[in-house]
Short mmCIF file of C-alpha atoms in Angstrom, two decimals:
data_model
loop_
_atom_site.label_atom_id
_atom_site.label_comp_id
_atom_site.label_asym_id
_atom_site.label_seq_id
_atom_site.Cartn_x
_atom_site.Cartn_y
_atom_site.Cartn_z
CA MET A 17 -2.60 -64.73 1.18
CA ARG A 18 0.48 -62.89 0.00
CA SER A 19 3.36 -64.78 -1.56
CA ASN A 20 5.85 -66.14 0.95
CA ARG A 21 8.73 -65.93 -1.56
CA PRO A 22 9.96 -62.43 -0.54
CA TYR A 23 9.98 -63.41 3.13
CA LEU A 24 11.78 -66.69 2.49
CA LEU A 25 14.36 -65.04 0.24
CA ARG A 26 15.14 -62.36 2.83
CA ALA A 27 15.32 -64.93 5.63
CA PHE A 28 17.65 -67.23 3.70
CA TYR A 29 19.80 -64.29 2.61
CA GLU A 30 20.22 -63.10 6.21
CA TRP A 31 20.86 -66.64 7.47
CA ILE A 32 23.55 -67.26 4.84
CA VAL A 33 25.27 -63.90 5.46
CA ASP A 34 25.05 -64.28 9.25
CA SER A 35 26.67 -67.72 8.86
CA ASP A 36 29.66 -66.06 7.14
CA CYS A 37 28.83 -67.74 3.86
CA THR A 38 28.31 -66.35 0.35
CA PRO A 39 24.68 -66.09 -0.85
CA TYR A 40 24.10 -67.02 -4.48
CA VAL A 41 20.81 -66.86 -6.38
CA ALA A 42 19.94 -68.87 -9.46
CA VAL A 43 17.80 -66.81 -11.84
CA ASP A 44 15.61 -67.66 -14.82
CA ALA A 45 17.28 -65.25 -17.24
CA TYR A 46 14.33 -65.32 -19.66
CA TYR A 47 11.68 -64.38 -17.09
CA LEU A 48 9.84 -61.21 -18.07
CA GLY A 49 11.63 -58.10 -16.78
CA VAL A 50 14.96 -59.72 -15.90
CA GLU A 51 17.94 -57.51 -16.70
CA VAL A 52 21.21 -59.47 -16.53
CA PRO A 53 24.23 -59.72 -18.85
CA GLN A 54 23.04 -62.26 -21.42
CA GLN A 55 26.57 -63.36 -22.33
CA PHE A 56 26.80 -65.04 -18.91
CA VAL A 57 23.51 -66.95 -19.27
CA THR A 58 23.77 -70.74 -19.56
CA ASP A 59 20.78 -72.94 -20.35
CA GLY A 60 18.46 -70.01 -19.62
CA GLN A 61 19.87 -69.40 -16.15
CA ILE A 62 22.40 -67.15 -14.50
CA VAL A 63 23.86 -67.48 -11.01
CA LEU A 64 24.55 -64.26 -9.12
CA ASN A 65 26.78 -63.74 -6.11
CA ILE A 66 24.77 -61.36 -3.93
CA ALA A 67 27.18 -61.17 -0.99
CA PRO A 68 27.43 -57.67 0.51
CA ARG A 69 31.14 -57.52 -0.39
CA ALA A 70 30.38 -58.36 -4.06
CA VAL A 71 27.59 -55.86 -4.77
CA SER A 72 26.51 -52.28 -4.22
CA LYS A 73 23.13 -50.54 -4.28
CA PHE A 74 21.57 -53.79 -3.01
CA GLU A 75 17.79 -53.75 -2.69
CA MET A 76 15.52 -56.73 -2.08
CA ASN A 77 11.87 -55.92 -1.50
CA ASP A 78 8.55 -57.72 -2.04
CA GLU A 79 8.76 -57.25 -5.82
CA HIS A 80 12.36 -57.40 -6.99
CA LEU A 81 16.06 -57.77 -6.40
CA ARG A 82 18.15 -54.86 -7.65
CA LEU A 83 21.92 -54.43 -7.35
CA SER A 84 25.09 -53.26 -9.03
CA THR A 85 28.05 -55.58 -9.52
CA LYS A 86 30.86 -56.35 -11.96
CA PHE A 87 31.06 -59.01 -14.62
CA GLY A 88 34.48 -59.43 -16.14
CA GLY A 89 35.52 -56.19 -14.45
CA ILE A 90 32.71 -54.23 -16.11
CA PRO A 91 30.13 -52.55 -13.81
CA ILE A 92 26.54 -53.56 -14.51
CA ASP A 93 23.13 -52.97 -12.96
CA ILE A 94 21.04 -56.07 -12.32
CA TYR A 95 17.24 -56.23 -11.99
CA VAL A 96 15.42 -59.45 -11.12
CA PRO A 97 11.70 -59.77 -10.37
CA LEU A 98 11.46 -62.14 -7.40
CA GLY A 99 9.40 -64.59 -9.46
CA ALA A 100 12.50 -65.19 -11.61
CA ILE A 101 14.57 -66.46 -8.69
CA ILE A 102 14.83 -70.24 -8.90
CA GLY A 103 16.73 -70.67 -5.67
CA ILE A 104 19.04 -69.16 -3.06
CA TYR A 105 21.93 -71.03 -1.49
CA ALA A 106 25.27 -70.73 0.27
CA HIS A 107 28.14 -71.12 -2.19
CA GLU A 108 30.30 -72.87 0.40
CA ASN A 109 27.99 -75.79 1.19
CA GLY A 110 24.91 -75.59 -1.10
CA GLN A 111 22.48 -75.14 1.78
CA GLY A 112 19.46 -73.06 0.87
CA MET A 113 16.14 -73.34 -0.90
CA VAL A 114 14.83 -74.02 -4.39
CA PHE A 115 11.47 -72.60 -5.49
CA GLU A 116 8.95 -74.35 -7.71
#
C-alpha cells in the first residue's frame, strides 16, 4: 500500500484551516533533502507556520511540501520531503497529529 502520510497531512491541513486556526508543522531539519533556514533550527527541528496568509507558492503533494515565506523579514524558499514532517497541529490549541 501507499503511504498514508500525504493524505493525513492534507486532511489535517484542511481541517485546521477550515477551523480558522493556524497550521504549524514540526520538521526534522536534518532529514535528507530538507531546505530550511538553519539559524532557526533548535534541537534538530524547525516549526513552520504554513497558514495561507503566512506563505506563498504553497504546494503539498505526495512527495514534498514547498513554499515561500519570510524569516526575520527575509524571503526564503522552503522545501520539505514529507518524510521529514514530524507532526502537524493547530497553533491555537495544539490539536493535530504526530507521526512516528
